[in-house]
Short mmCIF file of C-alpha atoms in Angstrom, two decimals:
data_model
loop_
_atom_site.label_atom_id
_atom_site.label_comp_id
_atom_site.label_asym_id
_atom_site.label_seq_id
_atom_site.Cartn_x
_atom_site.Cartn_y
_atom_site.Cartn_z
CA UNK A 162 0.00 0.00 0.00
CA UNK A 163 1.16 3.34 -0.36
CA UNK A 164 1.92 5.59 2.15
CA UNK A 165 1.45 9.08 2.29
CA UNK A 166 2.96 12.11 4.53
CA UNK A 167 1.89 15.99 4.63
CA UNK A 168 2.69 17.79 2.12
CA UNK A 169 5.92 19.90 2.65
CA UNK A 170 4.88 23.68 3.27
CA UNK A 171 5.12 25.63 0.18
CA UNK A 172 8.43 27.93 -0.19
CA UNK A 173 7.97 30.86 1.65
CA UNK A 174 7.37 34.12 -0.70
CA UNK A 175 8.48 37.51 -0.03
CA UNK A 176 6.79 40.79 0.22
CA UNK A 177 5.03 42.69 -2.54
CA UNK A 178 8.59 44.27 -3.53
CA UNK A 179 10.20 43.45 -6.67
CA UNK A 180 12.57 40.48 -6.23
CA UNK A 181 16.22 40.72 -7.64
CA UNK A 182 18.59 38.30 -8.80
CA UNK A 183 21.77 37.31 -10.98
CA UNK A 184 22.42 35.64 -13.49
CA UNK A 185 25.90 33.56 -12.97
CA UNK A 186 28.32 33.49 -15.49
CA UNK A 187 28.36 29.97 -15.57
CA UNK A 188 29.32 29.59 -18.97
CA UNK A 189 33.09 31.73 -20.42
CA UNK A 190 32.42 34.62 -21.58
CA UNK A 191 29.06 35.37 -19.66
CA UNK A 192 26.37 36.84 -21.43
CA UNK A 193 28.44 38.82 -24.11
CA UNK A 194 28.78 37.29 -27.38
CA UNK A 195 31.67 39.57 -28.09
CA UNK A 196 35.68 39.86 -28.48
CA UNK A 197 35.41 43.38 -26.82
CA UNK A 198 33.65 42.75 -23.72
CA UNK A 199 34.87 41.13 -20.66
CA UNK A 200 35.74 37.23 -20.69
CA UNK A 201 34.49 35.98 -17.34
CA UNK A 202 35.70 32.50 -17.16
CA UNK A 203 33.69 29.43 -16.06
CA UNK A 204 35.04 28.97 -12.43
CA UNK A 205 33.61 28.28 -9.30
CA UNK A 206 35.77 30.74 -7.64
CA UNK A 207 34.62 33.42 -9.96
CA UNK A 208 30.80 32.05 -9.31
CA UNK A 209 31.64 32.31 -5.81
CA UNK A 210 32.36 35.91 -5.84
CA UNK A 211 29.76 36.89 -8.15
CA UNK A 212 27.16 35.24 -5.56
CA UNK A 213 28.36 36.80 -2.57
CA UNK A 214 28.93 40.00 -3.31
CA UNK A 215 24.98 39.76 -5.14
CA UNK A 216 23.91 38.93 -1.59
CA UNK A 217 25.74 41.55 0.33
CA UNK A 218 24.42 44.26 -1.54
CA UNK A 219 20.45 42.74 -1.07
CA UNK A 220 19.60 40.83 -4.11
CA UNK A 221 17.53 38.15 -3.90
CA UNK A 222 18.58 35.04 -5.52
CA UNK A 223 21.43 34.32 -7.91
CA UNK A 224 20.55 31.54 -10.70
CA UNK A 225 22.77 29.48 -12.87
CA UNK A 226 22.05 27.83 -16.76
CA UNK A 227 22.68 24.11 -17.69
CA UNK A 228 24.52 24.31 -20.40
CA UNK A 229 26.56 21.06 -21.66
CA UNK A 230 27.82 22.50 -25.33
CA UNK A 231 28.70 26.04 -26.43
CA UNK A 232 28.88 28.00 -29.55
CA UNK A 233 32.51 28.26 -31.18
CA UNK A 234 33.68 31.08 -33.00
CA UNK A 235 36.54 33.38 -31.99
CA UNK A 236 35.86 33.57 -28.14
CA UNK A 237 34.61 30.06 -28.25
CA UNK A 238 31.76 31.19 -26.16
CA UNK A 239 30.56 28.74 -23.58
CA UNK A 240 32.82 26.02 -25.07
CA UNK A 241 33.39 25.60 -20.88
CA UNK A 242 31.06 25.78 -18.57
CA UNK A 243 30.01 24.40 -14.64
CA UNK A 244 27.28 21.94 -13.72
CA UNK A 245 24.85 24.31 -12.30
CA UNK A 246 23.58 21.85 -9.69
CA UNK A 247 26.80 20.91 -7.72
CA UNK A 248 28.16 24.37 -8.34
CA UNK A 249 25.06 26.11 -6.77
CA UNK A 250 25.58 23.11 -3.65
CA UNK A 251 28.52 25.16 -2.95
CA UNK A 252 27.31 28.49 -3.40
CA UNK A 253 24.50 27.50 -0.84
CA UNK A 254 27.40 26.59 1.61
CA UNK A 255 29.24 30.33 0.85
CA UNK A 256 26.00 32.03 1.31
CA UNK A 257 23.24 32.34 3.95
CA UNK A 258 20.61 34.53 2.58
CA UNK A 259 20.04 34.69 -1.12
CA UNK A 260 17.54 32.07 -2.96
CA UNK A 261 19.62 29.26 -4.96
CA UNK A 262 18.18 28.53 -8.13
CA UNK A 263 20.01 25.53 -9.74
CA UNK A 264 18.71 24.52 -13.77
CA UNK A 265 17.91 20.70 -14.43
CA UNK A 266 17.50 19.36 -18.00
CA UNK A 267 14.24 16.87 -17.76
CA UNK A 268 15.40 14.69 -20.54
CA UNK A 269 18.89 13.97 -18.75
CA UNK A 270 17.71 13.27 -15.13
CA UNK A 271 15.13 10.43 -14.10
CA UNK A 272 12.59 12.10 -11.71
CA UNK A 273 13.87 9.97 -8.97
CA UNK A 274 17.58 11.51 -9.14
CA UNK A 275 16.37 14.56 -9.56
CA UNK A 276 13.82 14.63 -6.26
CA UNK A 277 17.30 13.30 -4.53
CA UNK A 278 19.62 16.05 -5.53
CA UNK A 279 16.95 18.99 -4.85
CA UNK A 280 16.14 17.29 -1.20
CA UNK A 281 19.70 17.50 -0.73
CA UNK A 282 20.04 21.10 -2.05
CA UNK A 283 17.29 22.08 -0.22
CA UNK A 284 18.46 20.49 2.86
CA UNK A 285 22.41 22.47 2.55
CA UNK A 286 20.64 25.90 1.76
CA UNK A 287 18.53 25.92 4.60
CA UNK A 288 15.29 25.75 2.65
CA UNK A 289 16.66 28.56 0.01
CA UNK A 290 16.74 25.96 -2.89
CA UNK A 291 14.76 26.09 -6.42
CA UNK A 292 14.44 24.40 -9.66
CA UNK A 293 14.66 25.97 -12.72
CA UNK A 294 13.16 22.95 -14.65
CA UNK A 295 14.11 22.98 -18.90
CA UNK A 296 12.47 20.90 -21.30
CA UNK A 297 15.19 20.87 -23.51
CA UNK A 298 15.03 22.14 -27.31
CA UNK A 299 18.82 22.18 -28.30
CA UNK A 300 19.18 18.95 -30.58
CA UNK A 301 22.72 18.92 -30.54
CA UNK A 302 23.56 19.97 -27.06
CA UNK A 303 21.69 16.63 -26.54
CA UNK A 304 23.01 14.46 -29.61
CA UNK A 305 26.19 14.55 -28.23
CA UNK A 306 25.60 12.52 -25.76
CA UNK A 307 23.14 10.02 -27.41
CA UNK A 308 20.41 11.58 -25.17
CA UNK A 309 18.47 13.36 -28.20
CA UNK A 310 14.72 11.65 -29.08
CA UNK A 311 14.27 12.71 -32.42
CA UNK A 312 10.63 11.25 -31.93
CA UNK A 313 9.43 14.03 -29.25
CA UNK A 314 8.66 17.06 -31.09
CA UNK A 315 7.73 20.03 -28.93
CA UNK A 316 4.10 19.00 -27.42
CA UNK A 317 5.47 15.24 -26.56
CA UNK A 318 8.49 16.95 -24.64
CA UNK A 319 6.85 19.00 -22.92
CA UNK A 320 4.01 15.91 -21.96
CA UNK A 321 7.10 14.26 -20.98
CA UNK A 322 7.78 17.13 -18.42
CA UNK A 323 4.57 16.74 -17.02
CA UNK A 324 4.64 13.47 -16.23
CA UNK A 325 8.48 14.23 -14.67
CA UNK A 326 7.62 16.46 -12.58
CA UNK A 327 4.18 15.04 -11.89
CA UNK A 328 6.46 12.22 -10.21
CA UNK A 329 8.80 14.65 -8.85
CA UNK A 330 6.15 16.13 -6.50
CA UNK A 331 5.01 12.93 -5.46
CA UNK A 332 8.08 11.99 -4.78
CA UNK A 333 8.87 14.61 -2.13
CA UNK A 334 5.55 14.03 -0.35
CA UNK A 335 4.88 10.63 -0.82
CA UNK A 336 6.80 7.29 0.96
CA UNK A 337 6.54 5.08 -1.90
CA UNK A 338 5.28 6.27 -5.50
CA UNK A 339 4.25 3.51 -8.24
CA UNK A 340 3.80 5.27 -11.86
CA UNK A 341 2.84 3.93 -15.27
CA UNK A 342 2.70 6.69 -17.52
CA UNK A 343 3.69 7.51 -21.36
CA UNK A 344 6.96 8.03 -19.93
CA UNK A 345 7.16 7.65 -16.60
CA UNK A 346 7.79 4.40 -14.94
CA UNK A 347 7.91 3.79 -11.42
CA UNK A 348 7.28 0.86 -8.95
CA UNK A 349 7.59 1.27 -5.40
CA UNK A 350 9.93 4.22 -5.99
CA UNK A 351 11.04 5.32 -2.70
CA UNK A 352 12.95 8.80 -2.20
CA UNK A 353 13.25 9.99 1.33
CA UNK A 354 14.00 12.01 2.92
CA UNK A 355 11.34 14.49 2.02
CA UNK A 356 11.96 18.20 2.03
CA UNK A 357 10.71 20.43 4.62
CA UNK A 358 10.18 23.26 2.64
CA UNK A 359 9.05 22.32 -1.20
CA UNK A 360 11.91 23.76 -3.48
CA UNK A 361 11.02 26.78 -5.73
CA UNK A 362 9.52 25.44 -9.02
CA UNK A 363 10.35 28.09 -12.07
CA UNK A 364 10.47 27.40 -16.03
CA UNK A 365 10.94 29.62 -18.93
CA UNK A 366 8.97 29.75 -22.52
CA UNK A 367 6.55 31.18 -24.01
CA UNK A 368 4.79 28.55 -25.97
CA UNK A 369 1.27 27.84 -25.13
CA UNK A 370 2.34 24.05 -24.03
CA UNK A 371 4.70 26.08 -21.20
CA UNK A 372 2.61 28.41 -20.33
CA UNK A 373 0.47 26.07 -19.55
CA UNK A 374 2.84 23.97 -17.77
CA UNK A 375 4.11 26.76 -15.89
CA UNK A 376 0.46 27.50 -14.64
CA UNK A 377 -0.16 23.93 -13.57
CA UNK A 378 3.33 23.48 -11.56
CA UNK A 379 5.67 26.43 -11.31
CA UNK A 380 5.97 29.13 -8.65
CA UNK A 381 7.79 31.46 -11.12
CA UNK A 382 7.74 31.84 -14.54
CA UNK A 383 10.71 33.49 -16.99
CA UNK A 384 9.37 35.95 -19.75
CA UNK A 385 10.98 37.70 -22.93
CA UNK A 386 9.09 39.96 -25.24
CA UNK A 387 10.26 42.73 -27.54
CA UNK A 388 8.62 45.64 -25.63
CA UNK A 389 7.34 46.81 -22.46
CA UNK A 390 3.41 46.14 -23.57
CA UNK A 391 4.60 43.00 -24.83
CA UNK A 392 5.88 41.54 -21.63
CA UNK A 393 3.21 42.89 -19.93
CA UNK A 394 0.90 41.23 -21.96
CA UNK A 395 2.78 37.95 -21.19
CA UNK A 396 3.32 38.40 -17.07
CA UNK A 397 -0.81 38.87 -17.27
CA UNK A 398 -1.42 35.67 -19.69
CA UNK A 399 0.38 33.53 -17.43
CA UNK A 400 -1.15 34.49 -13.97
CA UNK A 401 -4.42 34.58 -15.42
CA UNK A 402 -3.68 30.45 -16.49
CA UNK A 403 -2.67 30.34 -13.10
CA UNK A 404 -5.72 31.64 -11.34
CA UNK A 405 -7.69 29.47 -13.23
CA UNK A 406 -5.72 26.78 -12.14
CA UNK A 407 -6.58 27.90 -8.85
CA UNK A 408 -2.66 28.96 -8.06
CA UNK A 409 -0.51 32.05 -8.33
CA UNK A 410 2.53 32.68 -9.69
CA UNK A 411 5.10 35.21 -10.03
CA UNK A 412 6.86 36.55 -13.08
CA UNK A 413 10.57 37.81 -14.08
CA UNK A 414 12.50 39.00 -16.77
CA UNK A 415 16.00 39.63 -17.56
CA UNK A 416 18.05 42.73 -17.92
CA UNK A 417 21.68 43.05 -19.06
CA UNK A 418 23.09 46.16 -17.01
CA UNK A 419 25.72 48.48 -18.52
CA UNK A 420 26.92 51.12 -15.76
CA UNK A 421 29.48 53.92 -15.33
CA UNK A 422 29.06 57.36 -13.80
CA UNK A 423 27.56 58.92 -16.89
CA UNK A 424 25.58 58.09 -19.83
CA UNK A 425 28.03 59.02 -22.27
CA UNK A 426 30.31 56.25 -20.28
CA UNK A 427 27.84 54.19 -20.15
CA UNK A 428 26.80 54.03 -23.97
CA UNK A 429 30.84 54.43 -24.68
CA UNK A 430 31.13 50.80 -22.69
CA UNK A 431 28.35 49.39 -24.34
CA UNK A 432 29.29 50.21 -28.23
CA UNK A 433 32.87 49.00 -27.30
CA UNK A 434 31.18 45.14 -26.23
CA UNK A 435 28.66 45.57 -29.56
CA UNK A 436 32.27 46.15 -32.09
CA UNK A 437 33.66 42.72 -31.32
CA UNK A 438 30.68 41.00 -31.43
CA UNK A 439 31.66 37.25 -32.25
CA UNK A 440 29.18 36.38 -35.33
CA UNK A 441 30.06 33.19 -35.95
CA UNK A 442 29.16 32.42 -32.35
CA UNK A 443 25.89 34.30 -32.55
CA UNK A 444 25.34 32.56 -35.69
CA UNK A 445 25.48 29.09 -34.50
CA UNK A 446 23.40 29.94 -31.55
CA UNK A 447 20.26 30.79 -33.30
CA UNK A 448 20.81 27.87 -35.50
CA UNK A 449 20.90 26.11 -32.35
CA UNK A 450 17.40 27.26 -31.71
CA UNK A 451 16.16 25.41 -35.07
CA UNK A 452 16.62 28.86 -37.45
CA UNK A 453 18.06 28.10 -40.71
CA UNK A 454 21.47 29.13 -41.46
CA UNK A 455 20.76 32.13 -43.96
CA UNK A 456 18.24 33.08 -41.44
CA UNK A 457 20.07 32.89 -38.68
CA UNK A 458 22.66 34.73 -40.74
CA UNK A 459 20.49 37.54 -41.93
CA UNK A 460 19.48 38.29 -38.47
CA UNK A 461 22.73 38.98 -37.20
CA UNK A 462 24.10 41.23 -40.39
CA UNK A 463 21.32 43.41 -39.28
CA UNK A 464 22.64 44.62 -36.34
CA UNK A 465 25.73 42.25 -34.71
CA UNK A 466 26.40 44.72 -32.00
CA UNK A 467 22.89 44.59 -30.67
CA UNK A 468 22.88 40.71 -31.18
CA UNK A 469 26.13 40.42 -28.91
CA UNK A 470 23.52 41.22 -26.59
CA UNK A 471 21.62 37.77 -25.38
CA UNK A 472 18.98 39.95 -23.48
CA UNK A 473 17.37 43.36 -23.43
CA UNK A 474 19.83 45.99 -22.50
CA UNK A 475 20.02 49.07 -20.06
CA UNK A 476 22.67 51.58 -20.10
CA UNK A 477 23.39 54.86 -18.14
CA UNK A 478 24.57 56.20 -14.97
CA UNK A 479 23.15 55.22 -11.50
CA UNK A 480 20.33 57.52 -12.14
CA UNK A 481 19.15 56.69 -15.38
CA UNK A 482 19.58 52.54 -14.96
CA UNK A 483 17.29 53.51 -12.05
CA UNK A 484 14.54 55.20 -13.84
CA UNK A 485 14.80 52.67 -16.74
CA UNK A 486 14.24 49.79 -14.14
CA UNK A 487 11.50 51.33 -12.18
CA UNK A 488 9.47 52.05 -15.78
CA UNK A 489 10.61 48.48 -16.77
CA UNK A 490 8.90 46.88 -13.28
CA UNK A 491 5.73 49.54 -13.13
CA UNK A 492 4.87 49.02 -16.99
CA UNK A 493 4.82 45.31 -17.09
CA UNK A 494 3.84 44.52 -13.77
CA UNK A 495 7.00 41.65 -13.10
CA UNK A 496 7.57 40.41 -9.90
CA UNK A 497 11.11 40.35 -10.53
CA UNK A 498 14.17 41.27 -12.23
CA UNK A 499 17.62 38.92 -13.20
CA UNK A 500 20.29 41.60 -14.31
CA UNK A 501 23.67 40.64 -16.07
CA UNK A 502 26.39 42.44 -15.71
CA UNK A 503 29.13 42.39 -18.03
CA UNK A 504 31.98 42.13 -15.51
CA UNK A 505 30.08 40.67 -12.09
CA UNK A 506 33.42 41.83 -9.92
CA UNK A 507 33.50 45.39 -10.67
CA UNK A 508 29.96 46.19 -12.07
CA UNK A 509 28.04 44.31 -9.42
CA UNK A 510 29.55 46.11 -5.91
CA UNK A 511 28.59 49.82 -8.14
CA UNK A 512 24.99 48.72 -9.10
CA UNK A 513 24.54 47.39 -5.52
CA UNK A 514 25.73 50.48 -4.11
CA UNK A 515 24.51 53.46 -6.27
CA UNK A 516 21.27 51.82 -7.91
CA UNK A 517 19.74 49.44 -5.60
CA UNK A 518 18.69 51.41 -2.66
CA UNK A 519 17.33 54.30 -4.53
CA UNK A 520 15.55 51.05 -6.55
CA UNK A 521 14.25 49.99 -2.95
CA UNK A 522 13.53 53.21 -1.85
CA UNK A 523 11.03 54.16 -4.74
CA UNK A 524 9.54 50.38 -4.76
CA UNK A 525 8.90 51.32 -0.69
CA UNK A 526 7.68 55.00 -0.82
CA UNK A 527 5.24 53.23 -3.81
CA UNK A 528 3.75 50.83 -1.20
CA UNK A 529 3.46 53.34 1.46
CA UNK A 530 1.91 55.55 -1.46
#
């Protein structure tokens, strides 16, 4: 017979204010696709800073990718990179406060494993752990390593996910869990013990099949859009699936951040990253995506400084990355905000410093508004 326990109490939440985070530059290179720009390299020690310093100056949570093949060209960009889920157990130890959101690739980890290794997280953070849960769409970041189905297209992957995580939660609340699903297939699977405090659920996409799926399971959901009414339009789409689920959920975006003392600085820095942006590398990551080759090609002639650029971009001085975030938050109605920096050591301590307390400071005269 199987045996059931309480459920684990849901992860706590924090206030109303807007939730920051980082990125980690898990991968070489960062988040710059460029010969120009700083060259983080992938090292725990680097990681390790990065995180630290992102939770003395009061972000929230600092996040790392799975990534298991990069993208070539002349800064062979993300040709080395971390496991995200060991590397974040150590961050957990080096920190005490910040949320630790480690990525998992569904296809590459039975449920079972998986409930294991978050328990575990879960259990060395203090309850701080989440799961930023991938479905996996990068054929030969998979190929590689003979773990590519070329019979799930998009909907069956994502049913796959479903059923994964379907398991997972039963897993963590449940003392032995027998499954017999499309996928899925478990007998007496036993995983204990459970966590105390459910990890974070979060997933990214935009798709209808992960909207959905965020709706259904996921306590945050990752958004990109190419305008302020368009990612409004998305952070509403998704909580309203939610609600009629019955649940809530929160929403974030990311930001890349390009600081100095004045704007002139500031846009100076950023056209220096945009000249050496690496187009081969650019180039094979859309094709990566599924984009033919002249596509992907014709995309980046357009504009291959913008494109060194893997997210929307901010630059300015204190002040104006300020007022650009607080429009960015108030116009689409996110919960929170992952920023990038180009080099975490120097740019983080500045933004921490000059731009997040006046950030806090408007979110709380807002609330007391």
């Amino acid at each position: 017979m199987t045996q059931t326990t309480a459920a684990p109490t849901t992860a706590p939440t924090t206030t109303a204010a807007t939730e920051y985070g980082i990125f980690l530059p898990i991968g070489n290179g960062g988040w710059i696709m460029s010969e120009t720009a700083p060259h983080p390299q992938a090292t725990y020690d680097y990681n390790k800073t990065a995180a630290v310093l992102a939770e003395a100056h009061g972000f929230d949570f600092v996040m790392s990718m799975g990534k298991f093949r990069g993208y070539g060209g002349s800064t062979d960009h993300w040709g080395r990179t971390l496991e995200s889920i060991t590397m974040m157990s150590g961050l957990a130890e080096a920190t005490e406060r910040v949320k630790i959101w480690a990525t998992i690739h569904t296809n590459l980890f039975n449920p079972a494993v998986a409930a294991k290794m978050y328990t575990t997280l879960q259990d060395i953070s203090g309850g701080r752990a989440g799961m930023n849960i991938v479905v996996g769409a990068y054929a030969d970041e998979f190929a590689q390593m003979g773990e590519w189905d070329t019979t799930r297209d998009h909907a069956a992957r994502y049913r796959y996910t479903e059923e994964w995580v379907t398991a997972l939660e039963r897993l963590w609340t449940e003392d032995s869990v027998t499954m017999d699903g499309e996928f899925v297939h478990l007998t007496d699977c036993q995983s204990r013990p459970h966590p105390a405090v459910r990890p974070t659920l979060i997933s990214a996409g935009r798709s209808p099949a992960g909207l959905d799926f965020q709706a259904r399971h996921c306590d945050g959901s990752f958004l990109t859009a190419d305008d302020l009414p368009g990612l409004r339009a998305a952070s509403d789409d998704v909580k309203a699936r939610a609600a009629a689920q019955g649940r809530s959920i929160k929403t974030y975006s990311m930001l890349t951040v390009v600081l100095d003392e004045t704007d002139a600085k500031a846009q100076a820095r950023r056209k220096e990253y945009g000249r050496g942006a690496d187009v081969e590398a650019i180039v094979n990551m859309k094709t990566s995506w599924g984009l033919p080759l002249d596509r992907a090609l014709s995309m980046t002639a357009e504009n291959p400084e913008d494109e060194a650029f893997q997210t929307a971009v901010v630059d300015g001085s204190p002040e104006t990355v300020t007022e650009r975030i607080t429009e960015l938050v108030e116009e689409t109605g996110v919960d929170g905000l992952m920023v990038i920096f180009p080099d975490y050591h120097a740019d983080l301590p500045v933004f921490g410093e000059a731009v997040m307390p006046a950030l806090r400071a408007r979110a709380g005269a807002a609330v007391g508004a």
